[in-house]
PDB file of C-alpha atoms in Angstrom:
ATOM      1  CA  MET A 224     -21.291-162.059-124.892  1.00  0.00           C
ATOM      2  CA  LYS A 225     -23.674-160.676-128.173  1.00  0.00           C
ATOM      3  CA  ALA A 226     -21.690-163.783-130.473  1.00  0.00           C
ATOM      4  CA  ILE A 227     -23.029-166.365-127.864  1.00  0.00           C
ATOM      5  CA  ARG A 228     -26.302-164.771-127.711  1.00  0.00           C
ATOM      6  CA  LYS A 229     -26.618-164.602-131.571  1.00  0.00           C
ATOM      7  CA  ALA A 230     -25.388-168.361-131.534  1.00  0.00           C
ATOM      8  CA  LEU A 231     -27.722-169.269-128.768  1.00  0.00           C
ATOM      9  CA  PRO A 232     -30.893-169.550-131.160  1.00  0.00           C
ATOM     10  CA  PHE A 233     -29.075-171.937-133.509  1.00  0.00           C
ATOM     11  CA  MET A 234     -27.734-174.670-131.510  1.00  0.00           C
ATOM     12  CA  LEU A 235     -30.996-175.041-129.914  1.00  0.00           C
ATOM     13  CA  LEU A 236     -32.897-175.771-133.486  1.00  0.00           C
ATOM     14  CA  ALA A 237     -30.100-177.625-134.416  1.00  0.00           C
ATOM     15  CA  LEU A 238     -30.437-179.730-131.118  1.00  0.00           C
ATOM     16  CA  ALA A 239     -34.080-179.995-131.853  1.00  0.00           C
ATOM     17  CA  PRO A 240     -34.010-183.181-134.377  1.00  0.00           C
ATOM     18  CA  ALA A 241     -31.671-185.248-131.995  1.00  0.00           C
ATOM     19  CA  VAL A 242     -33.952-184.705-129.048  1.00  0.00           C
ATOM     20  CA  SER A 243     -37.102-185.431-130.792  1.00  0.00           C
ATOM     21  CA  LEU A 244     -35.250-188.446-132.402  1.00  0.00           C
ATOM     22  CA  ALA A 245     -34.349-189.405-128.754  1.00  0.00           C
ATOM     23  CA  GLY A 246     -36.404-192.764-127.151  1.00  0.00           C
ATOM     24  CA  PRO A 247     -39.244-191.823-124.461  1.00  0.00           C
ATOM     25  CA  GLY A 248     -36.136-192.797-121.771  1.00  0.00           C
ATOM     26  CA  ILE A 249     -37.079-194.237-118.128  1.00  0.00           C
ATOM     27  CA  PRO A 250     -40.293-192.716-116.296  1.00  0.00           C
ATOM     28  CA  ALA A 251     -39.082-190.255-113.941  1.00  0.00           C
ATOM     29  CA  PHE A 252     -42.614-190.648-111.404  1.00  0.00           C
ATOM     30  CA  SER A 253     -44.018-193.948-111.654  1.00  0.00           C
ATOM     31  CA  VAL A 254     -45.227-197.228-108.965  1.00  0.00           C
ATOM     32  CA  GLN A 255     -45.770-200.156-110.497  1.00  0.00           C
ATOM     33  CA  THR A 256     -47.937-203.044-108.480  1.00  0.00           C
ATOM     34  CA  GLY A 257     -45.704-206.755-108.408  1.00  0.00           C
ATOM     35  CA  ALA A 258     -47.027-209.775-107.380  1.00  0.00           C
ATOM     36  CA  GLY A 259     -48.604-209.731-104.104  1.00  0.00           C
ATOM     37  CA  GLY A 260     -49.642-206.105-104.059  1.00  0.00           C
ATOM     38  CA  ALA A 261     -46.193-205.353-103.599  1.00  0.00           C
ATOM     39  CA  GLN A 262     -45.353-201.549-105.084  1.00  0.00           C
ATOM     40  CA  THR A 263     -42.469-200.589-106.440  1.00  0.00           C
ATOM     41  CA  TYR A 264     -40.931-196.711-106.724  1.00  0.00           C
ATOM     42  CA  THR A 265     -38.884-195.125-109.737  1.00  0.00           C
ATOM     43  CA  LEU A 266     -35.011-193.911-108.840  1.00  0.00           C
ATOM     44  CA  THR A 267     -36.298-190.646-108.769  1.00  0.00           C
ATOM     45  CA  LEU A 268     -39.656-191.240-106.365  1.00  0.00           C
ATOM     46  CA  GLN A 269     -36.949-192.850-104.049  1.00  0.00           C
ATOM     47  CA  VAL A 270     -34.513-189.853-104.124  1.00  0.00           C
ATOM     48  CA  LEU A 271     -37.467-187.324-103.469  1.00  0.00           C
ATOM     49  CA  ALA A 272     -38.105-189.397-100.238  1.00  0.00           C
ATOM     50  CA  LEU A 273     -35.034-189.241 -98.856  1.00  0.00           C
ATOM     51  CA  MET A 274     -34.412-185.803 -99.757  1.00  0.00           C
ATOM     52  CA  THR A 275     -37.598-184.718 -98.102  1.00  0.00           C
ATOM     53  CA  ALA A 276     -36.016-186.971 -94.895  1.00  0.00           C
ATOM     54  CA  LEU A 277     -33.640-185.138 -94.883  1.00  0.00           C
ATOM     55  CA  THR A 278     -35.179-181.474 -94.592  1.00  0.00           C
ATOM     56  CA  LEU A 279     -37.442-183.201 -91.953  1.00  0.00           C
ATOM     57  CA  LEU A 280     -34.482-184.559 -89.914  1.00  0.00           C
ATOM     58  CA  PRO A 281     -33.884-181.580 -88.170  1.00  0.00           C
ATOM     59  CA  ALA A 282     -37.555-181.545 -86.766  1.00  0.00           C
ATOM     60  CA  ILE A 283     -37.396-185.143 -86.197  1.00  0.00           C
ATOM     61  CA  LEU A 284     -34.190-184.564 -83.903  1.00  0.00           C
ATOM     62  CA  LEU A 285     -35.743-181.846 -82.290  1.00  0.00           C
ATOM     63  CA  MET A 286     -39.521-182.925 -81.068  1.00  0.00           C
ATOM     64  CA  MET A 287     -38.636-186.825 -80.898  1.00  0.00           C
ATOM     65  CA  THR A 288     -35.620-187.484 -79.602  1.00  0.00           C
ATOM     66  CA  ALA A 289     -33.676-186.838 -76.480  1.00  0.00           C
ATOM     67  CA  PHE A 290     -32.141-183.881 -77.858  1.00  0.00           C
ATOM     68  CA  THR A 291     -34.192-181.473 -76.528  1.00  0.00           C
ATOM     69  CA  ARG A 292     -34.175-182.237 -73.073  1.00  0.00           C
ATOM     70  CA  ILE A 293     -30.059-182.755 -73.228  1.00  0.00           C
ATOM     71  CA  VAL A 294     -29.626-179.255 -74.755  1.00  0.00           C
ATOM     72  CA  ILE A 295     -31.846-177.436 -72.264  1.00  0.00           C
ATOM     73  CA  VAL A 296     -30.057-178.730 -69.053  1.00  0.00           C
ATOM     74  CA  LEU A 297     -26.791-178.049 -70.957  1.00  0.00           C
ATOM     75  CA  GLY A 298     -27.729-174.956 -71.347  1.00  0.00           C
ATOM     76  CA  ILE A 299     -28.778-173.889 -68.196  1.00  0.00           C
ATOM     77  CA  LEU A 300     -25.541-175.108 -66.212  1.00  0.00           C
ATOM     78  CA  ARG A 301     -23.605-173.023 -68.454  1.00  0.00           C
ATOM     79  CA  GLN A 302     -25.469-169.900 -67.327  1.00  0.00           C
ATOM     80  CA  ALA A 303     -25.588-170.939 -63.850  1.00  0.00           C
ATOM     81  CA  LEU A 304     -21.647-171.358 -63.504  1.00  0.00           C
ATOM     82  CA  GLY A 305     -21.783-167.794 -64.806  1.00  0.00           C
ATOM     83  CA  ALA A 306     -19.035-168.720 -67.037  1.00  0.00           C
ATOM     84  CA  GLY A 307     -20.309-166.592 -70.305  1.00  0.00           C
ATOM     85  CA  GLN A 308     -19.940-168.271 -73.388  1.00  0.00           C
ATOM     86  CA  THR A 309     -17.674-171.141 -72.401  1.00  0.00           C
ATOM     87  CA  PRO A 310     -18.608-174.017 -73.091  1.00  0.00           C
ATOM     88  CA  PRO A 311     -18.801-172.387 -76.916  1.00  0.00           C
ATOM     89  CA  ASN A 312     -22.339-173.076 -77.930  1.00  0.00           C
ATOM     90  CA  GLN A 313     -20.665-175.376 -81.234  1.00  0.00           C
ATOM     91  CA  VAL A 314     -19.141-178.135 -77.993  1.00  0.00           C
ATOM     92  CA  LEU A 315     -22.748-177.738 -76.534  1.00  0.00           C
ATOM     93  CA  LEU A 316     -24.824-178.806 -79.582  1.00  0.00           C
ATOM     94  CA  GLY A 317     -22.168-181.581 -80.597  1.00  0.00           C
ATOM     95  CA  LEU A 318     -21.768-182.773 -76.843  1.00  0.00           C
ATOM     96  CA  ALA A 319     -25.663-182.668 -76.541  1.00  0.00           C
ATOM     97  CA  LEU A 320     -25.927-184.899 -80.347  1.00  0.00           C
ATOM     98  CA  PHE A 321     -23.387-187.442 -79.245  1.00  0.00           C
ATOM     99  CA  LEU A 322     -25.189-187.995 -76.272  1.00  0.00           C
ATOM    100  CA  THR A 323     -28.663-187.821 -77.978  1.00  0.00           C
ATOM    101  CA  PHE A 324     -27.358-190.708 -80.011  1.00  0.00           C
ATOM    102  CA  PHE A 325     -26.165-192.912 -77.043  1.00  0.00           C
ATOM    103  CA  VAL A 326     -29.547-192.407 -75.492  1.00  0.00           C
ATOM    104  CA  MET A 327     -31.632-193.013 -78.625  1.00  0.00           C
ATOM    105  CA  SER A 328     -29.535-196.331 -79.721  1.00  0.00           C
ATOM    106  CA  PRO A 329     -31.687-198.832 -78.208  1.00  0.00           C
ATOM    107  CA  VAL A 330     -34.547-197.650 -80.248  1.00  0.00           C
ATOM    108  CA  ILE A 331     -32.297-197.034 -83.246  1.00  0.00           C
ATOM    109  CA  ASN A 332     -31.065-200.584 -83.241  1.00  0.00           C
ATOM    110  CA  ARG A 333     -35.011-201.474 -82.832  1.00  0.00           C
ATOM    111  CA  ILE A 334     -36.159-199.774 -85.814  1.00  0.00           C
ATOM    112  CA  ASP A 335     -33.304-201.277 -87.645  1.00  0.00           C
ATOM    113  CA  GLN A 336     -34.238-204.697 -87.197  1.00  0.00           C
ATOM    114  CA  VAL A 337     -38.211-204.466 -87.215  1.00  0.00           C
ATOM    115  CA  ALA A 338     -38.462-202.027 -90.394  1.00  0.00           C
ATOM    116  CA  TYR A 339     -35.355-201.344 -92.332  1.00  0.00           C
ATOM    117  CA  GLN A 340     -33.065-204.734 -92.742  1.00  0.00           C
ATOM    118  CA  PRO A 341     -36.987-206.564 -93.996  1.00  0.00           C
ATOM    119  CA  TYR A 342     -37.478-203.262 -96.061  1.00  0.00           C
ATOM    120  CA  ALA A 343     -34.216-203.626 -97.340  1.00  0.00           C
ATOM    121  CA  ALA A 344     -34.271-207.350 -98.260  1.00  0.00           C
ATOM    122  CA  GLY A 345     -37.579-206.682-100.345  1.00  0.00           C
ATOM    123  CA  THR A 346     -39.582-208.776 -97.541  1.00  0.00           C
ATOM    124  CA  MET A 347     -41.705-205.536 -97.082  1.00  0.00           C
ATOM    125  CA  ASP A 348     -43.276-202.844 -98.398  1.00  0.00           C
ATOM    126  CA  GLY A 349     -42.684-198.978 -97.578  1.00  0.00           C
ATOM    127  CA  PRO A 350     -46.204-198.219 -95.739  1.00  0.00           C
ATOM    128  CA  THR A 351     -45.734-200.973 -93.554  1.00  0.00           C
ATOM    129  CA  ALA A 352     -42.207-200.599 -92.578  1.00  0.00           C
ATOM    130  CA  LEU A 353     -42.749-197.046 -91.483  1.00  0.00           C
ATOM    131  CA  ALA A 354     -45.824-198.334 -89.263  1.00  0.00           C
ATOM    132  CA  ARG A 355     -43.584-200.884 -87.591  1.00  0.00           C
ATOM    133  CA  ALA A 356     -41.128-198.122 -87.131  1.00  0.00           C
ATOM    134  CA  GLU A 357     -43.063-195.925 -85.338  1.00  0.00           C
ATOM    135  CA  VAL A 358     -43.868-197.927 -82.718  1.00  0.00           C
ATOM    136  CA  PRO A 359     -40.279-198.542 -80.883  1.00  0.00           C
ATOM    137  CA  LEU A 360     -40.313-194.860 -81.223  1.00  0.00           C
ATOM    138  CA  LYS A 361     -43.564-193.978 -79.862  1.00  0.00           C
ATOM    139  CA  GLU A 362     -42.666-196.674 -76.894  1.00  0.00           C
ATOM    140  CA  PHE A 363     -39.882-194.338 -75.991  1.00  0.00           C
ATOM    141  CA  MET A 364     -41.362-190.665 -76.053  1.00  0.00           C
ATOM    142  CA  LEU A 365     -44.958-192.722 -74.093  1.00  0.00           C
ATOM    143  CA  HIS A 366     -42.354-194.043 -71.188  1.00  0.00           C
ATOM    144  CA  GLN A 367     -40.779-190.032 -71.090  1.00  0.00           C
ATOM    145  CA  THR A 368     -44.024-187.979 -71.012  1.00  0.00           C
ATOM    146  CA  ARG A 369     -46.783-187.651 -68.612  1.00  0.00           C
ATOM    147  CA  GLU A 370     -50.114-188.535 -68.971  1.00  0.00           C
ATOM    148  CA  SER A 371     -51.799-184.845 -68.211  1.00  0.00           C
ATOM    149  CA  ASP A 372     -49.587-183.809 -70.742  1.00  0.00           C
ATOM    150  CA  ILE A 373     -50.997-186.336 -73.316  1.00  0.00           C
ATOM    151  CA  ALA A 374     -54.726-185.714 -71.904  1.00  0.00           C
ATOM    152  CA  THR A 375     -54.009-181.794 -72.344  1.00  0.00           C
ATOM    153  CA  PHE A 376     -53.120-182.760 -76.199  1.00  0.00           C
ATOM    154  CA  VAL A 377     -55.752-184.949 -76.446  1.00  0.00           C
ATOM    155  CA  HIS A 378     -58.872-182.324 -75.236  1.00  0.00           C
ATOM    156  CA  ILE A 379     -57.286-179.311 -77.376  1.00  0.00           C
ATOM    157  CA  ALA A 380     -57.325-181.961 -80.705  1.00  0.00           C
ATOM    158  CA  GLY A 381     -61.293-182.630 -79.664  1.00  0.00           C
ATOM    159  CA  GLY A 382     -60.931-186.537 -79.327  1.00  0.00           C
ATOM    160  CA  LYS A 383     -61.688-188.804 -76.139  1.00  0.00           C
ATOM    161  CA  GLY A 384     -59.175-191.021 -75.247  1.00  0.00           C
ATOM    162  CA  TYR A 385     -57.913-194.214 -76.920  1.00  0.00           C
ATOM    163  CA  ALA A 386     -57.825-197.379 -75.707  1.00  0.00           C
ATOM    164  CA  LYS A 387     -54.369-198.156 -75.761  1.00  0.00           C
ATOM    165  CA  PRO A 388     -51.255-195.542 -75.076  1.00  0.00           C
ATOM    166  CA  LEU A 389     -50.257-196.929 -78.967  1.00  0.00           C
ATOM    167  CA  ASP A 390     -53.067-195.837 -80.311  1.00  0.00           C
ATOM    168  CA  VAL A 391     -52.126-192.078 -79.301  1.00  0.00           C
ATOM    169  CA  PRO A 392     -51.525-190.862 -82.936  1.00  0.00           C
ATOM    170  CA  LEU A 393     -48.086-188.457 -83.575  1.00  0.00           C
ATOM    171  CA  SER A 394     -50.158-185.224 -84.082  1.00  0.00           C
ATOM    172  CA  VAL A 395     -50.677-185.648 -80.457  1.00  0.00           C
ATOM    173  CA  LEU A 396     -47.950-187.450 -78.918  1.00  0.00           C
ATOM    174  CA  VAL A 397     -45.084-184.924 -80.372  1.00  0.00           C
ATOM    175  CA  PRO A 398     -46.033-182.258 -78.374  1.00  0.00           C
ATOM    176  CA  ALA A 399     -46.498-183.260 -75.342  1.00  0.00           C
ATOM    177  CA  PHE A 400     -43.316-184.829 -75.463  1.00  0.00           C
ATOM    178  CA  VAL A 401     -42.003-181.599 -76.312  1.00  0.00           C
ATOM    179  CA  THR A 402     -43.675-180.557 -73.093  1.00  0.00           C
ATOM    180  CA  SER A 403     -43.006-183.033 -71.053  1.00  0.00           C
ATOM    181  CA  GLU A 404     -39.521-182.690 -72.059  1.00  0.00           C
ATOM    182  CA  LEU A 405     -39.407-179.101 -71.158  1.00  0.00           C
ATOM    183  CA  LYS A 406     -40.890-179.331 -67.659  1.00  0.00           C
ATOM    184  CA  THR A 407     -38.314-182.619 -66.949  1.00  0.00           C
ATOM    185  CA  ALA A 408     -35.216-180.644 -68.302  1.00  0.00           C
ATOM    186  CA  PHE A 409     -36.512-177.149 -66.156  1.00  0.00           C
ATOM    187  CA  LEU A 410     -36.463-179.781 -63.249  1.00  0.00           C
ATOM    188  CA  ILE A 411     -32.702-180.676 -63.383  1.00  0.00           C
ATOM    189  CA  GLY A 412     -32.349-177.120 -63.893  1.00  0.00           C
ATOM    190  CA  PHE A 413     -33.227-176.096 -61.178  1.00  0.00           C
ATOM    191  CA  LEU A 414     -31.532-178.830 -59.077  1.00  0.00           C
ATOM    192  CA  LEU A 415     -28.262-177.769 -60.698  1.00  0.00           C
ATOM    193  CA  PHE A 416     -28.608-173.871 -59.860  1.00  0.00           C
ATOM    194  CA  ILE A 417     -28.930-174.324 -56.219  1.00  0.00           C
ATOM    195  CA  PRO A 418     -25.388-175.064 -55.385  1.00  0.00           C
ATOM    196  CA  PHE A 419     -24.170-172.038 -57.477  1.00  0.00           C
ATOM    197  CA  VAL A 420     -26.714-169.968 -56.405  1.00  0.00           C
ATOM    198  CA  ILE A 421     -25.734-170.855 -52.622  1.00  0.00           C
ATOM    199  CA  ILE A 422     -21.783-170.132 -53.643  1.00  0.00           C
ATOM    200  CA  ASP A 423     -22.768-166.641 -55.156  1.00  0.00           C
ATOM    201  CA  LEU A 424     -24.926-165.400 -51.689  1.00  0.00           C
ATOM    202  CA  VAL A 425     -22.057-166.866 -49.510  1.00  0.00           C
ATOM    203  CA  VAL A 426     -19.886-165.069 -51.626  1.00  0.00           C
ATOM    204  CA  ALA A 427     -21.843-161.541 -51.616  1.00  0.00           C
ATOM    205  CA  SER A 428     -22.511-161.416 -47.684  1.00  0.00           C
ATOM    206  CA  VAL A 429     -19.066-162.073 -46.908  1.00  0.00           C
ATOM    207  CA  LEU A 430     -17.959-159.454 -48.999  1.00  0.00           C
ATOM    208  CA  MET A 431     -20.547-157.023 -47.859  1.00  0.00           C
ATOM    209  CA  SER A 432     -19.644-157.751 -44.246  1.00  0.00           C
ATOM    210  CA  MET A 433     -16.210-157.009 -45.429  1.00  0.00           C
ATOM    211  CA  GLY A 434     -17.540-153.186 -46.543  1.00  0.00           C
ATOM    212  CA  MET A 435     -16.633-154.457 -50.362  1.00  0.00           C
ATOM    213  CA  MET A 436     -19.473-153.151 -51.980  1.00  0.00           C
ATOM    214  CA  MET A 437     -17.921-152.180 -55.199  1.00  0.00           C
ATOM    215  CA  VAL A 438     -16.523-155.529 -56.055  1.00  0.00           C
ATOM    216  CA  SER A 439     -18.373-158.057 -58.116  1.00  0.00           C
ATOM    217  CA  PRO A 440     -19.809-160.854 -56.233  1.00  0.00           C
ATOM    218  CA  VAL A 441     -19.452-162.691 -59.920  1.00  0.00           C
ATOM    219  CA  LEU A 442     -15.948-162.071 -59.838  1.00  0.00           C
ATOM    220  CA  ILE A 443     -14.911-163.679 -56.898  1.00  0.00           C
ATOM    221  CA  SER A 444     -17.768-166.108 -57.041  1.00  0.00           C
ATOM    222  CA  LEU A 445     -16.714-167.704 -60.502  1.00  0.00           C
ATOM    223  CA  PRO A 446     -13.094-169.367 -59.212  1.00  0.00           C
ATOM    224  CA  PHE A 447     -15.479-171.338 -56.895  1.00  0.00           C
ATOM    225  CA  LYS A 448     -17.845-172.269 -58.218  1.00  0.00           C
ATOM    226  CA  LEU A 449     -15.366-173.613 -61.219  1.00  0.00           C
ATOM    227  CA  MET A 450     -13.251-175.347 -58.720  1.00  0.00           C
ATOM    228  CA  LEU A 451     -16.135-176.919 -56.845  1.00  0.00           C
ATOM    229  CA  PHE A 452     -17.639-178.569 -60.627  1.00  0.00           C
ATOM    230  CA  VAL A 453     -13.984-179.685 -60.977  1.00  0.00           C
ATOM    231  CA  LEU A 454     -14.081-181.006 -57.857  1.00  0.00           C
ATOM    232  CA  VAL A 455     -16.938-183.167 -57.758  1.00  0.00           C
ATOM    233  CA  ASP A 456     -16.109-184.373 -61.612  1.00  0.00           C
ATOM    234  CA  GLY A 457     -19.305-182.249 -62.548  1.00  0.00           C
ATOM    235  CA  TRP A 458     -19.641-183.086 -66.217  1.00  0.00           C
ATOM    236  CA  ALA A 459     -19.340-187.241 -65.618  1.00  0.00           C
ATOM    237  CA  LEU A 460     -21.993-186.735 -62.874  1.00  0.00           C
ATOM    238  CA  VAL A 461     -24.499-184.057 -65.431  1.00  0.00           C
ATOM    239  CA  MET A 462     -24.170-186.742 -68.649  1.00  0.00           C
ATOM    240  CA  GLY A 463     -24.351-189.803 -66.624  1.00  0.00           C
ATOM    241  CA  THR A 464     -27.917-188.031 -64.579  1.00  0.00           C
ATOM    242  CA  LEU A 465     -29.481-187.296 -68.100  1.00  0.00           C
ATOM    243  CA  ALA A 466     -28.159-190.609 -69.628  1.00  0.00           C
ATOM    244  CA  GLN A 467     -29.875-192.622 -66.685  1.00  0.00           C
ATOM    245  CA  SER A 468     -33.107-190.268 -66.677  1.00  0.00           C
ATOM    246  CA  PHE A 469     -34.627-191.741 -69.350  1.00  0.00           C
ATOM    247  CA  TYR A 470     -34.302-195.327 -68.919  1.00  0.00           C
ATOM    248  CA  HIS A 471     -35.156-194.756 -65.035  1.00  0.00           C
TER     249      HIS A 471
END
């Protein structure tokens, strides 16, 4: 290691002439304006934009898609069953993720048609493509958002309303959408909880009437809740209801 440290300055001095004689190379960050005002970005800027988009992808998935409602309902359903960590978190997240892609597929297809394909073909610049991609996503979010929630965040932002629903900026629409999704998820979870709570009450009453107060009602009611959920094909009902709740 000492020999390497001593030789390192000499190696750098040997490489210095080669570096100074090298050409300027390709500029890393540059924007060129072509005919018609279209702007062309270098590969470095495109890679930087792609990496930035990938870092924002989890936030977009949570705040602007159907993922929030689906994963909360599945979590409440697991708690209502009382089965502990069954199904595990990985299974619930994977199921919620694929169901989100299924629900959002019409929106993704519209974004691909009106924004990505023209941009990939070179007939549309980046800002215009982003503006057009916002429209299908805003329409989906507006369809799921309550007007009262939008009015609340418009009041918080100090605005006075907008002429059209599509004029609502994402800074107001996204928190209103998430708030509405939380309300809807809790309402669906409340409806899912009712039959399981009834089973718990019946089992607890039977055990008390038999004088078996030392026996945990949860231990006895769990098989009945699982049997009821399987007999009514509960997973298919929950998945179908969740998917239909976005396009009712």
